[in-house]
Coordinates of C-alpha atoms and ligand atoms in Angstrom, one line a residue:
M1 CA -11.4 14.0 -71.0
S2 CA -8.8 11.3 -70.5
A3 CA -6.0 11.9 -68.2
G4 CA -3.6 10.8 -70.9
P5 CA -0.8 8.4 -70.4
A6 CA 1.1 8.4 -67.2
V7 CA 4.4 10.2 -67.5
E8 CA 7.4 8.7 -65.8
R9 CA 10.1 11.0 -64.7
V10 CA 13.4 9.3 -64.4
D11 CA 16.2 11.3 -65.8
G12 CA 17.7 13.6 -63.3
H13 CA 15.0 12.9 -60.9
V14 CA 16.1 12.5 -57.4
A15 CA 13.9 10.4 -55.2
L16 CA 12.7 12.3 -52.2
P17 CA 11.8 10.5 -49.0
T18 CA 8.0 10.3 -48.7
G19 CA 7.7 11.7 -45.2
R20 CA 9.2 15.2 -45.2
K21 CA 6.7 17.1 -42.9
V22 CA 8.7 19.5 -40.7
S23 CA 7.2 21.8 -38.0
I24 CA 8.9 24.8 -36.5
V25 CA 7.6 26.2 -33.2
G26 CA 8.5 29.9 -32.8
A27 CA 8.0 32.2 -35.8
G28 CA 10.6 34.7 -34.6
S29 CA 13.9 35.4 -36.4
V30 CA 15.4 32.0 -35.9
G31 CA 12.3 30.0 -36.7
V32 CA 11.9 32.0 -39.9
A33 CA 15.6 31.6 -40.8
I34 CA 15.3 27.9 -40.5
G35 CA 12.1 27.9 -42.4
V36 CA 13.6 30.0 -45.2
S37 CA 16.7 27.7 -45.3
L38 CA 14.5 24.5 -45.5
L39 CA 12.6 26.1 -48.4
A40 CA 15.8 27.1 -50.2
K41 CA 17.1 23.6 -49.9
N42 CA 13.7 22.1 -51.0
I43 CA 13.8 19.4 -48.4
A44 CA 10.6 20.0 -46.3
D45 CA 7.0 19.5 -47.5
P46 CA 4.6 20.4 -45.8
L47 CA 6.4 23.1 -43.8
V48 CA 4.5 24.3 -40.6
L49 CA 5.1 27.3 -38.5
I50 CA 3.6 27.6 -35.1
D51 CA 3.7 30.5 -32.8
V52 CA 1.8 31.4 -29.6
D53 CA 1.1 34.6 -31.6
G54 CA -1.0 33.0 -34.4
N55 CA -1.0 36.2 -36.5
K56 CA 2.8 36.4 -36.5
A57 CA 3.0 32.7 -37.7
L58 CA 0.3 33.4 -40.3
G59 CA 2.1 36.5 -41.6
E60 CA 5.4 34.8 -42.0
V61 CA 3.6 31.7 -43.6
Q62 CA 1.8 34.0 -46.1
D63 CA 5.2 35.7 -47.0
M64 CA 6.6 32.2 -47.6
Q65 CA 3.6 31.2 -49.6
H66 CA 4.1 34.3 -51.9
S67 CA 7.6 32.8 -52.7
S68 CA 6.0 29.5 -54.1
A69 CA 6.8 30.4 -57.7
F70 CA 10.4 30.2 -56.8
L71 CA 10.1 27.0 -54.7
Q72 CA 9.1 23.5 -54.9
T73 CA 7.5 23.1 -51.6
Q74 CA 3.8 22.5 -52.1
Q75 CA 2.3 23.2 -48.7
I76 CA 3.3 26.0 -46.2
I77 CA 0.9 26.4 -43.2
G78 CA 0.8 27.8 -39.8
G79 CA -0.9 29.5 -36.9
N80 CA -1.2 28.8 -33.2
D81 CA -2.9 25.4 -33.4
Y82 CA -0.6 22.5 -32.8
S83 CA -3.0 19.9 -34.5
L84 CA -1.4 21.4 -37.8
T85 CA 1.8 19.7 -36.7
E86 CA 0.2 16.2 -36.7
G87 CA 2.4 13.5 -38.3
S88 CA 5.6 15.5 -38.6
Q89 CA 8.9 13.7 -39.2
I90 CA 10.9 16.5 -37.5
C91 CA 9.8 19.2 -35.1
I92 CA 12.1 22.1 -34.3
V93 CA 11.7 24.3 -31.2
T94 CA 12.9 27.9 -31.5
A95 CA 10.3 29.5 -29.2
G96 CA 11.5 31.3 -26.2
A97 CA 11.0 34.3 -24.0
R98 CA 13.8 36.9 -24.3
Q99 CA 15.5 38.0 -21.1
K100 CA 13.6 41.0 -19.7
P101 CA 15.5 43.8 -18.0
G102 CA 16.1 43.0 -14.4
Q103 CA 15.4 39.4 -15.0
S104 CA 18.0 36.8 -13.8
R105 CA 19.3 34.1 -15.9
T106 CA 17.6 31.6 -13.6
D107 CA 14.3 33.4 -13.9
M108 CA 14.6 33.4 -17.7
L109 CA 15.4 29.7 -17.6
E110 CA 12.3 29.0 -15.4
A111 CA 10.1 31.0 -17.9
N112 CA 11.6 29.0 -20.8
I113 CA 11.0 25.6 -19.1
K114 CA 7.5 26.5 -18.6
I115 CA 7.1 27.2 -22.3
M116 CA 9.2 24.1 -23.1
K117 CA 6.7 21.8 -21.1
H118 CA 3.7 23.1 -23.0
I119 CA 5.4 22.9 -26.4
I120 CA 6.8 19.4 -26.1
T121 CA 3.7 18.0 -24.6
E122 CA 1.7 19.3 -27.7
L123 CA 4.3 18.2 -30.2
V124 CA 4.6 14.7 -28.8
K125 CA 0.8 14.4 -28.6
Y126 CA 0.5 15.0 -32.3
S127 CA 3.7 13.4 -33.6
P128 CA 4.9 10.8 -31.1
D129 CA 7.4 9.5 -33.7
A130 CA 8.9 12.7 -34.7
I131 CA 12.5 13.7 -34.1
I132 CA 12.6 16.9 -31.9
I133 CA 15.4 19.5 -32.4
I134 CA 15.7 22.0 -29.7
V135 CA 17.3 25.3 -30.8
S136 CA 15.9 27.8 -27.9
N137 CA 18.6 28.9 -25.6
P138 CA 20.3 28.0 -23.4
V139 CA 20.0 25.1 -25.7
D140 CA 21.9 22.4 -23.7
V141 CA 19.9 22.8 -20.5
L142 CA 16.7 23.2 -22.4
T143 CA 17.3 20.0 -24.4
Y144 CA 17.9 18.1 -21.1
A145 CA 14.7 19.6 -19.8
A146 CA 12.8 18.7 -23.0
W147 CA 14.3 15.2 -22.9
K148 CA 12.9 14.7 -19.4
I149 CA 9.5 16.1 -20.2
S150 CA 9.1 14.2 -23.4
G151 CA 10.2 10.8 -22.1
L152 CA 11.5 10.2 -25.6
P153 CA 14.5 7.9 -26.3
L154 CA 17.9 9.7 -26.7
N155 CA 18.0 9.1 -30.5
Q156 CA 14.7 11.1 -30.9
I157 CA 15.6 14.4 -29.2
F158 CA 18.7 16.5 -29.3
G159 CA 19.8 20.1 -29.4
S160 CA 21.1 22.1 -32.5
G161 CA 24.2 22.4 -30.2
T162 CA 27.7 23.5 -31.4
H163 CA 27.1 22.9 -35.2
L164 CA 26.7 26.6 -35.5
D165 CA 29.9 27.5 -33.3
S166 CA 31.7 24.9 -35.5
S167 CA 30.6 26.6 -38.7
R168 CA 31.9 30.0 -37.3
F169 CA 35.2 28.2 -36.2
Q170 CA 35.5 26.9 -39.9
Y171 CA 34.8 30.4 -41.3
F172 CA 37.4 32.1 -39.1
I173 CA 40.1 29.4 -39.8
G174 CA 39.3 29.9 -43.6
K175 CA 40.0 33.6 -43.2
L176 CA 43.2 33.0 -41.3
S177 CA 44.6 30.3 -43.7
G178 CA 43.2 31.8 -46.9
F179 CA 41.6 28.5 -47.8
P180 CA 38.0 28.1 -48.9
V181 CA 35.8 27.3 -45.9
H182 CA 34.6 24.1 -47.4
L183 CA 38.1 22.7 -47.2
I184 CA 38.3 23.3 -43.4
K185 CA 37.4 20.5 -41.1
A186 CA 37.0 21.8 -37.5
Q187 CA 34.7 21.4 -34.6
I188 CA 33.8 23.0 -31.4
L189 CA 32.4 20.7 -28.8
G190 CA 30.8 21.0 -25.4
E191 CA 28.5 23.8 -24.4
H192 CA 26.8 26.0 -27.0
G193 CA 28.1 29.0 -25.1
A194 CA 30.9 30.4 -23.2
S195 CA 32.5 27.2 -22.0
C196 CA 32.6 25.6 -25.5
A197 CA 35.9 23.7 -26.4
P198 CA 37.7 24.4 -29.8
I199 CA 39.1 20.9 -30.9
W200 CA 42.3 22.0 -32.5
S201 CA 43.7 18.5 -32.4
G202 CA 41.2 17.6 -35.1
V203 CA 41.5 20.5 -37.4
S204 CA 42.5 20.0 -41.0
V205 CA 42.9 22.4 -43.9
A206 CA 42.5 20.9 -47.4
G207 CA 43.0 17.4 -45.8
H208 CA 46.3 18.4 -43.9
P209 CA 46.7 18.7 -40.1
I210 CA 47.5 22.3 -39.1
E211 CA 51.1 21.3 -38.1
K212 CA 51.7 21.1 -41.8
F213 CA 51.2 24.9 -42.2
G214 CA 54.5 26.1 -40.8
N215 CA 54.0 28.8 -38.2
L216 CA 50.5 29.9 -39.3
F217 CA 48.7 28.2 -36.3
T218 CA 50.8 29.7 -33.5
E219 CA 49.1 29.8 -30.1
E220 CA 48.5 33.5 -30.7
N221 CA 46.7 33.0 -33.9
K222 CA 44.6 30.0 -32.5
K223 CA 43.7 32.3 -29.7
F224 CA 42.7 35.0 -32.1
V225 CA 40.5 32.6 -34.2
F226 CA 38.6 31.3 -31.1
E227 CA 38.2 34.8 -29.6
Q228 CA 36.5 35.7 -33.0
V229 CA 34.1 32.8 -32.6
L230 CA 33.2 33.8 -29.1
Q231 CA 32.8 37.5 -30.0
S232 CA 30.4 36.5 -32.9
V233 CA 27.3 36.7 -30.8
P234 CA 28.0 39.9 -29.0
E235 CA 29.0 41.5 -32.3
L236 CA 26.0 40.4 -34.2
L237 CA 23.8 41.5 -31.2
R238 CA 25.6 44.9 -31.3
L239 CA 25.1 45.2 -35.2
K240 CA 21.7 43.6 -35.9
G241 CA 20.1 42.8 -32.6
Y242 CA 19.9 39.1 -33.0
T243 CA 21.4 36.0 -34.8
S244 CA 19.5 34.1 -37.3
T245 CA 20.9 33.2 -40.8
A246 CA 23.7 31.0 -39.8
V247 CA 21.7 29.0 -37.3
G248 CA 19.0 28.6 -40.0
F249 CA 21.5 26.9 -42.3
A250 CA 23.0 24.9 -39.5
V251 CA 19.6 23.4 -38.5
A252 CA 18.7 22.8 -42.1
D253 CA 21.8 20.8 -42.6
Q254 CA 20.7 18.6 -39.6
V255 CA 17.2 18.3 -41.0
E256 CA 18.7 17.2 -44.4
S257 CA 20.8 14.5 -42.8
I258 CA 17.9 13.1 -41.0
L259 CA 15.3 13.2 -43.8
F260 CA 17.7 11.8 -46.5
N261 CA 19.4 9.4 -44.1
K262 CA 22.7 10.9 -44.8
S263 CA 24.4 9.8 -41.6
K264 CA 26.5 13.0 -41.5
A265 CA 28.6 13.4 -38.3
I266 CA 27.4 16.6 -36.9
P267 CA 28.0 18.0 -33.4
V268 CA 24.7 18.3 -31.6
S269 CA 23.8 18.4 -28.0
T270 CA 23.1 15.0 -26.5
L271 CA 23.5 13.0 -23.2
V272 CA 27.4 12.8 -22.7
K273 CA 27.2 10.7 -19.5
G274 CA 29.9 8.0 -19.7
F275 CA 32.3 10.0 -22.1
Y276 CA 35.5 11.5 -20.8
G277 CA 34.7 10.4 -17.3
I278 CA 31.5 12.5 -17.0
E279 CA 29.1 10.9 -14.5
E280 CA 26.2 13.3 -14.6
D281 CA 23.1 13.5 -16.8
V282 CA 24.4 16.4 -18.7
F283 CA 23.7 17.5 -22.3
L284 CA 26.6 18.8 -24.4
S285 CA 27.6 18.6 -28.1
L286 CA 29.6 15.7 -29.5
P287 CA 29.7 14.6 -33.1
C288 CA 26.6 12.3 -33.7
L289 CA 25.5 10.5 -36.9
L290 CA 22.3 11.8 -37.9
G291 CA 19.9 9.7 -40.1
N292 CA 16.3 8.6 -40.3
S293 CA 16.1 7.6 -36.7
G294 CA 17.7 10.7 -35.4
I295 CA 21.0 10.0 -33.6
S296 CA 22.1 6.7 -34.5
T297 CA 25.6 6.8 -33.0
V298 CA 27.6 9.2 -30.8
L299 CA 31.1 9.5 -32.0
P300 CA 33.3 10.9 -29.3
P301 CA 36.7 12.0 -30.8
D302 CA 40.1 11.3 -29.2
L303 CA 40.8 14.6 -27.5
N304 CA 44.2 15.6 -26.0
E305 CA 44.4 16.2 -22.3
H306 CA 43.8 20.0 -22.6
E307 CA 40.7 19.4 -24.7
K308 CA 39.4 16.7 -22.3
H309 CA 39.8 19.2 -19.5
L310 CA 37.8 21.9 -21.4
F311 CA 35.0 19.4 -22.1
K312 CA 34.8 18.2 -18.6
A313 CA 34.8 21.9 -17.4
S314 CA 32.0 22.5 -19.8
A315 CA 30.1 19.5 -18.2
D316 CA 30.7 20.7 -14.7
N317 CA 29.4 24.1 -15.6
M318 CA 26.3 22.8 -17.3
F319 CA 25.7 20.4 -14.4
K320 CA 25.7 23.3 -11.9
Y321 CA 23.4 25.3 -14.1
Q322 CA 21.1 22.3 -14.5
Q323 CA 20.7 21.9 -10.8
E324 CA 19.1 25.3 -10.7
I325 CA 16.1 23.7 -12.6
D326 CA 16.2 20.2 -10.9
D327 CA 15.5 21.8 -7.6
Ligands
LIG1 P1 12.2 35.9 -31.2 O1 12.4 36.7 -32.4 O2 11.8 36.6 -29.9 O3 11.2 34.7 -31.5 C1 10.7 33.9 -30.5 C2 9.3 33.5 -31.0 O4 8.8 32.6 -29.9 C3 8.3 34.7 -30.8 O5 7.7 34.8 -32.1 C4 7.3 34.4 -29.8 O6 6.0 34.8 -30.0 C5 7.4 32.8 -29.8 N1 6.9 32.2 -28.5 C6 7.2 32.7 -27.3 N2 6.6 31.8 -26.4 C7 5.9 30.9 -27.1 C8 5.2 29.6 -26.9 N3 4.8 29.3 -25.6 N4 4.7 28.9 -27.9 C9 5.0 29.2 -29.2 N5 5.8 30.3 -29.4 C10 6.2 31.1 -28.5 O7 13.5 35.1 -30.8 P2 14.7 34.5 -31.9 O8 13.9 33.8 -32.9 O9 15.6 35.4 -32.3 O10 15.3 33.4 -30.9 C11 14.6 32.2 -30.5 C12 15.5 31.4 -29.6 O11 16.5 30.9 -30.4 C13 16.0 32.1 -28.4 O12 16.0 31.3 -27.2 C14 17.6 32.3 -28.9 O13 18.4 32.5 -27.8 C15 17.7 31.0 -29.6 N6 18.9 30.9 -30.5 C16 19.5 29.8 -30.5 C17 20.7 29.6 -31.3 C18 21.4 28.2 -31.3 O14 22.4 28.1 -31.9 N7 20.9 27.3 -30.6 C19 21.1 30.6 -32.1 C20 20.4 31.8 -32.1 C21 19.3 32.1 -31.3

C-alpha cells in the first residue's frame, strides 16, 4: 500500500526545536512536579526520569505514560540507568537525601555532595553538552559544588535559584494590591533561603512603580509581604509536608526559555563574583538571560544601598557555608 502524498502541516503549526530531550534525576515530589509541568507545557520529548530507586522512577514514568492520551509527548522513559539520559539537551537534578533526625546541616550537606558527585559525573558522561539545572537544596551551595565537580563552563550549569521565591513574591504583592499576578514584576535575589533579598526598588504593578500607589506600599505592608514569602516553606511543610507544584512550574519556565531560545531574564543561581563588590566564588541568584546555550548574560540590576547590603550579606553567609565543604 502506498504511503500516500506527504502531508504538510503549516497553518497554526509551531515549529518545535529538534533537540528537546530533558532528563530529571530524582523521582520524588519535586522531580515529578517538574516532569508533570513539562508534560503539561508540551515542551520536552523524550522525558526521562532517573532515581536511585529504579522502581519508584518506573512507577512515576508509567503513571505519566498513562496520561499520553491527553499529551503530545511521545516518549516517557525512566529507571536507575543513566544511559537512558544519553544525548539530553537539559538535565535537572532534584535528588537529595532528606535531613535525618539528629543529623546536622553540615552532615546533610556532605551526604548531598556525595550524591551530587555521582549524579553529575554520570550526567556529564552521557550528555557532555547538556545544560544542567540543580534544584536540590541547599541549591546555591550544591550548584557551586556541582559546577566544580562537572568542570563545565558557567553558562552550562546553574541553580533553579530564586525564580520560585520571586513567583511567591509576585503572588503576595498581587494579593496586597488586588492586581492580577501576571501584571506584577518583582524579583527576589541572593540566596534561595533565609538570607534572600527582596528587590523593592525594581517592583512594578501594571507597569507603574510602587510609589504611584499612594500609601499601599508602606514599610509595614512591605514587611508583611516579605514575611509571607519567607513563611511559605514552613507553612507548606506544616500543611502538606513538602513543596513541589510551584517549583515544578518555575523550573519548567527555565527549561522553556532554554529549549525555545526565548532569552527570558530569570533569576537563577550563578557565580556572582565581581558583582556588588563580591570577591569570592559564591553562587547566588541574579537575573540571567536563558537561551539555547544556557546562561548567555548575567544582568545585575541597579540596587539601592540597602539592597546591595542585603545581597552582600547573602554572599557572606553563603561563603561561610561553602567553606564547610571546601575544607
Ligand atoms: P523526595 O521526595 O525525598 O525525593 C528525592 C528523590 O531523590 C527520592 O526519590 C530518592 O530516591 C532520590 N535519590 C536520593 N538519592 C539519589 C541518588 N543518589 N540518585 C538518584 N536519586 C536519588 O524529595 P523532594 O522531591 O521533595 O525534594 C528534592 C530536593 O529538592 C530536596 O533537596 C529539596 O530540598 C529540594 N527542593 C528545592 C526547591 C528549590 O526551589 N530549589 C524547592 C523545593 C524542594
